[in-house]
Amino acid sequence: MTLTDNRFTLGGVDMLRLVEEFGSPVYVYDAATIERQYKRLDAAFAGIEHEIKYACKALTNVNILSFIRRIGGGLDTVSLNELHLGLKAGFEPNNIFYTPNNVSFSEVQEAIALGARLNLDNLPMLEKLGQTYGGSVPVCVRINPHIMAGGNEKISTGHINSKFGISMTQVDAIVRVQEKYGLDIAGLHMHTGSEIVDTDIFLQGAQILLEAGRRFKTLRFFDFGGGFKVPYKPDDNETNVEELGSRLAVLCHEEMKHRGNSFYVCFEPGKYLVSEAGMLLARVNVVKQTPATTFAGVDTGLNHLIRPMFYKAYHHITNISNPHGAVRPYSVAGYICETDNFAWDREMAEIREGDVLAFHNAGAYGIMMASNYNSRPRPAEVFIVNGKAHLIRRRETLDDLLRTQILLDI
Ligand SMILES: *Cc1c(COP(=O)(O)O)cnc(C)c1O
């Protein structure tokens, strides 16, 4: 987002015009930002052979998926529908990882039939795989390294109480299943959570995974998951991917010497690729003084962007209608009949009725976590590529809300 001559632009497109053209609220994504993030990560891991698999649950619009395919990425999916969206976006099945949790074996079988690469995280499933396919289907195994990494317990997935992965204390059991069925264990995986800023913790997890890997001679790769943090506030911290990349390359090359064979590594960034690329634009309906604060009430809410309420996530907000307005504190609240505050007493340029506010970092886990609560339709999505804005999802309507309802004639 750039400010020139009193107007904010995103990817070269005037942001207020976007609202005039596509209505409000609207999610907008900038292709150039996604590409910048992809290239930065790719360069950071240049010291080792690697694959970048976009963890697409962050944002699955097929146009975003095919853009990421065109710039060289693969895909990490967590449901069959994500897998199907990936195929629709033109990914080769062998460029799609399927990393489910607590699904039925029939889903896994369908993923195998579609040709996706498997990443399984429980022993009963490995048993079933062995019983049904012997060693004919290569599989990656998700390990829980038991470290607390990431922003907070809600977004940390590799700690002792986490439902994800097979405990590193159960590696013996994995070896037993492998021997029993001759399983082809092609890789070991970990994804320890979101928003990991501490390189040491990430490397500690990686070390545990590499050591567990010594029990498996058949390995071709290690998958270190995602969770790279991006800045959410001005001057916020972020994962130093360059430092991480160079230290991880050293660690892996030492491990290759130890193993006596080489391997490649995979990463599964979600947030890192798309968070900063996205903005949610919403209009101010009401400005209201209360004894406690001044509310700016907007035409969106927790039905469209739930991260502030669900994770207490900070989303920076800019009044793009009044770039040089006098700064004073506002509380920004949604229009849902729940307490859906986006910000409390935050310094912002003077807000007037009708102004448009831009919610930053809305590309990841924004529209994907949106709902129809209060029977509100979900917003439109717009993708900016090469200075041009394209509608990539139309706004929902009342008809969409009724589409799956069955009207009884009784
Ligand atoms: C969600 C997820 C990711 C991506 O997490 P981010 O914090 O968005 O980078 C990566 N791998 C797996 C298995 C996931 O479930």
mmCIF file of C-alpha atoms in Angstrom, residues 173-330:
data_model
loop_
_atom_site.group_PDB
_atom_site.id
_atom_site.type_symbol
_atom_site.label_atom_id
_atom_site.label_comp_id
_atom_site.label_asym_id
_atom_site.label_seq_id
_atom_site.Cartn_x
_atom_site.Cartn_y
_atom_site.Cartn_z
ATOM 1 C CA ALA A 173 6.519 -47.766 16.982
ATOM 2 C CA ILE A 174 6.807 -46.109 13.563
ATOM 3 C CA VAL A 175 9.855 -48.253 12.818
ATOM 4 C CA ARG A 176 7.887 -51.373 13.812
ATOM 5 C CA VAL A 177 5.003 -50.523 11.460
ATOM 6 C CA GLN A 178 7.472 -49.781 8.694
ATOM 7 C CA GLU A 179 9.207 -53.150 9.141
ATOM 8 C CA LYS A 180 5.944 -55.043 9.432
ATOM 9 C CA TYR A 181 4.607 -53.816 6.075
ATOM 10 C CA GLY A 182 7.734 -52.665 4.276
ATOM 11 C CA LEU A 183 6.373 -49.085 4.244
ATOM 12 C CA ASP A 184 8.193 -46.625 2.018
ATOM 13 C CA ILE A 185 8.724 -43.748 4.460
ATOM 14 C CA ALA A 186 9.853 -41.030 2.073
ATOM 15 C CA GLY A 187 9.981 -38.083 4.449
ATOM 16 C CA LEU A 188 9.569 -36.842 7.990
ATOM 17 C CA HIS A 189 7.523 -33.742 8.714
ATOM 18 C CA MET A 190 6.952 -31.243 11.480
ATOM 19 C CA HIS A 191 4.838 -28.125 11.643
ATOM 20 C CA THR A 192 5.177 -26.659 15.079
ATOM 21 C CA GLY A 193 2.883 -23.689 14.833
ATOM 22 C CA SER A 194 2.303 -20.274 13.466
ATOM 23 C CA GLU A 195 4.326 -17.103 14.026
ATOM 24 C CA ILE A 196 7.686 -18.574 14.986
ATOM 25 C CA VAL A 197 10.158 -15.732 15.388
ATOM 26 C CA ASP A 198 12.845 -17.520 17.355
ATOM 27 C CA THR A 199 15.303 -19.135 14.922
ATOM 28 C CA ASP A 200 16.809 -21.208 17.748
ATOM 29 C CA ILE A 201 13.469 -22.842 18.528
ATOM 30 C CA PHE A 202 12.852 -23.639 14.874
ATOM 31 C CA LEU A 203 16.326 -25.171 14.567
ATOM 32 C CA GLN A 204 15.825 -27.105 17.785
ATOM 33 C CA GLY A 205 12.718 -28.681 16.239
ATOM 34 C CA ALA A 206 14.632 -29.327 13.013
ATOM 35 C CA GLN A 207 17.431 -31.042 14.937
ATOM 36 C CA ILE A 208 14.937 -33.347 16.633
ATOM 37 C CA LEU A 209 13.407 -34.226 13.263
ATOM 38 C CA LEU A 210 16.805 -34.892 11.675
ATOM 39 C CA GLU A 211 17.784 -37.158 14.549
ATOM 40 C CA ALA A 212 14.519 -39.071 14.324
ATOM 41 C CA GLY A 213 15.295 -39.436 10.618
ATOM 42 C CA ARG A 214 18.396 -41.511 11.402
ATOM 43 C CA ARG A 215 16.060 -44.428 12.048
ATOM 44 C CA PHE A 216 14.784 -44.316 8.453
ATOM 45 C CA LYS A 217 17.218 -45.121 5.674
ATOM 46 C CA THR A 218 14.582 -44.672 2.945
ATOM 47 C CA LEU A 219 14.124 -40.906 3.492
ATOM 48 C CA ARG A 220 14.402 -38.574 0.518
ATOM 49 C CA PHE A 221 13.300 -35.370 2.260
ATOM 50 C CA PHE A 222 12.527 -33.548 5.499
ATOM 51 C CA ASP A 223 9.550 -31.211 5.656
ATOM 52 C CA PHE A 224 9.929 -28.407 8.186
ATOM 53 C CA GLY A 225 6.397 -27.029 7.839
ATOM 54 C CA GLY A 226 5.427 -23.377 7.891
ATOM 55 C CA GLY A 227 4.785 -20.858 10.607
ATOM 56 C CA PHE A 228 7.050 -18.030 9.439
ATOM 57 C CA LYS A 229 5.909 -14.810 11.047
ATOM 58 C CA VAL A 230 5.236 -11.605 9.163
ATOM 59 C CA PRO A 231 4.943 -8.131 10.703
ATOM 60 C CA TYR A 232 1.409 -7.163 11.763
ATOM 61 C CA LYS A 233 2.199 -3.745 13.205
ATOM 62 C CA PRO A 234 4.543 -1.030 12.053
ATOM 63 C CA ASP A 235 7.959 -2.030 13.498
ATOM 64 C CA ASP A 236 6.672 -5.502 14.412
ATOM 65 C CA ASN A 237 9.143 -8.392 14.427
ATOM 66 C CA GLU A 238 9.185 -11.157 11.834
ATOM 67 C CA THR A 239 10.972 -14.431 11.203
ATOM 68 C CA ASN A 240 14.475 -13.756 9.948
ATOM 69 C CA VAL A 241 14.174 -16.235 7.083
ATOM 70 C CA GLU A 242 17.637 -15.470 5.729
ATOM 71 C CA GLU A 243 19.309 -16.347 9.040
ATOM 72 C CA LEU A 244 17.074 -19.386 9.403
ATOM 73 C CA GLY A 245 17.807 -20.504 5.858
ATOM 74 C CA SER A 246 21.559 -20.314 6.142
ATOM 75 C CA ARG A 247 21.711 -21.998 9.564
ATOM 76 C CA LEU A 248 19.314 -24.731 8.481
ATOM 77 C CA ALA A 249 21.382 -25.407 5.348
ATOM 78 C CA VAL A 250 24.490 -25.917 7.505
ATOM 79 C CA LEU A 251 22.589 -28.235 9.840
ATOM 80 C CA CYS A 252 21.212 -30.275 6.930
ATOM 81 C CA HIS A 253 24.539 -30.593 5.133
ATOM 82 C CA GLU A 254 26.118 -31.906 8.342
ATOM 83 C CA GLU A 255 23.281 -34.387 8.611
ATOM 84 C CA MET A 256 23.829 -35.541 5.027
ATOM 85 C CA LYS A 257 27.439 -36.349 5.912
ATOM 86 C CA HIS A 258 26.244 -38.251 8.956
ATOM 87 C CA ARG A 259 23.682 -40.189 6.920
ATOM 88 C CA GLY A 260 25.978 -40.759 4.003
ATOM 89 C CA ASN A 261 23.282 -39.687 1.554
ATOM 90 C CA SER A 262 21.643 -36.469 0.469
ATOM 91 C CA PHE A 263 18.082 -35.280 0.899
ATOM 92 C CA TYR A 264 16.022 -32.226 0.019
ATOM 93 C CA VAL A 265 13.842 -30.149 2.307
ATOM 94 C CA CYS A 266 10.285 -28.794 2.085
ATOM 95 C CA PHE A 267 8.584 -25.793 3.634
ATOM 96 C CA GLU A 268 4.890 -25.037 3.924
ATOM 97 C CA PRO A 269 4.399 -21.309 4.315
ATOM 98 C CA GLY A 270 0.807 -20.078 4.503
ATOM 99 C CA LYS A 271 0.727 -16.726 6.238
ATOM 100 C CA TYR A 272 4.188 -15.791 4.976
ATOM 101 C CA LEU A 273 3.085 -15.803 1.341
ATOM 102 C CA VAL A 274 -0.352 -14.214 1.502
ATOM 103 C CA SER A 275 -0.923 -12.339 4.777
ATOM 104 C CA GLU A 276 0.570 -8.987 3.802
ATOM 105 C CA ALA A 277 -0.763 -9.269 0.248
ATOM 106 C CA GLY A 278 -4.358 -8.932 1.440
ATOM 107 C CA MET A 279 -6.492 -6.065 2.737
ATOM 108 C CA LEU A 280 -10.092 -5.994 3.840
ATOM 109 C CA LEU A 281 -11.731 -2.699 2.881
ATOM 110 C CA ALA A 282 -14.841 -1.685 4.808
ATOM 111 C CA ARG A 283 -16.957 1.447 5.101
ATOM 112 C CA VAL A 284 -17.758 3.320 8.299
ATOM 113 C CA ASN A 285 -21.517 3.378 8.920
ATOM 114 C CA VAL A 286 -21.594 5.126 12.286
ATOM 115 C CA VAL A 287 -19.311 7.225 14.457
ATOM 116 C CA LYS A 288 -20.547 7.089 18.034
ATOM 117 C CA GLN A 289 -19.300 8.649 21.260
ATOM 118 C CA THR A 290 -19.774 6.684 24.478
ATOM 119 C CA PRO A 291 -18.486 7.488 27.974
ATOM 120 C CA ALA A 292 -15.739 4.930 27.328
ATOM 121 C CA THR A 293 -14.542 5.570 23.783
ATOM 122 C CA THR A 294 -15.393 6.742 20.282
ATOM 123 C CA PHE A 295 -16.679 3.862 18.176
ATOM 124 C CA ALA A 296 -16.273 3.694 14.425
ATOM 125 C CA GLY A 297 -18.865 1.111 13.377
ATOM 126 C CA VAL A 298 -18.039 -0.595 10.075
ATOM 127 C CA ASP A 299 -19.993 -2.666 7.534
ATOM 128 C CA THR A 300 -18.069 -5.843 8.382
ATOM 129 C CA GLY A 301 -17.438 -7.833 11.539
ATOM 130 C CA LEU A 302 -16.322 -11.140 13.015
ATOM 131 C CA ASN A 303 -18.274 -12.833 10.235
ATOM 132 C CA HIS A 304 -15.632 -11.607 7.756
ATOM 133 C CA LEU A 305 -12.430 -11.278 9.773
ATOM 134 C CA ILE A 306 -12.454 -13.218 13.015
ATOM 135 C CA ARG A 307 -8.739 -13.230 13.878
ATOM 136 C CA PRO A 308 -8.902 -10.233 16.260
ATOM 137 C CA MET A 309 -11.672 -11.894 18.289
ATOM 138 C CA PHE A 310 -10.519 -15.518 17.915
ATOM 139 C CA TYR A 311 -6.760 -15.109 18.439
ATOM 140 C CA LYS A 312 -6.628 -11.596 19.860
ATOM 141 C CA ALA A 313 -4.676 -10.851 16.703
ATOM 142 C CA TYR A 314 -3.633 -7.292 15.979
ATOM 143 C CA HIS A 315 -4.657 -6.043 12.536
ATOM 144 C CA HIS A 316 -3.406 -2.629 11.613
ATOM 145 C CA ILE A 317 -6.141 -0.295 10.345
ATOM 146 C CA THR A 318 -5.706 2.709 8.064
ATOM 147 C CA ASN A 319 -8.347 5.292 7.279
ATOM 148 C CA ILE A 320 -7.680 5.480 3.553
ATOM 149 C CA SER A 321 -10.294 8.197 3.050
ATOM 150 C CA ASN A 322 -8.502 10.706 5.251
ATOM 151 C CA PRO A 323 -4.750 10.074 5.026
ATOM 152 C CA HIS A 324 -3.734 13.348 6.642
ATOM 153 C CA GLY A 325 -6.585 13.692 9.158
ATOM 154 C CA ALA A 326 -5.766 14.698 12.750
ATOM 155 C CA VAL A 327 -4.836 11.608 14.751
ATOM 156 C CA ARG A 328 -7.036 10.634 17.703
ATOM 157 C CA PRO A 329 -8.160 7.404 19.403
ATOM 158 C CA TYR A 330 -10.955 5.265 17.957
#
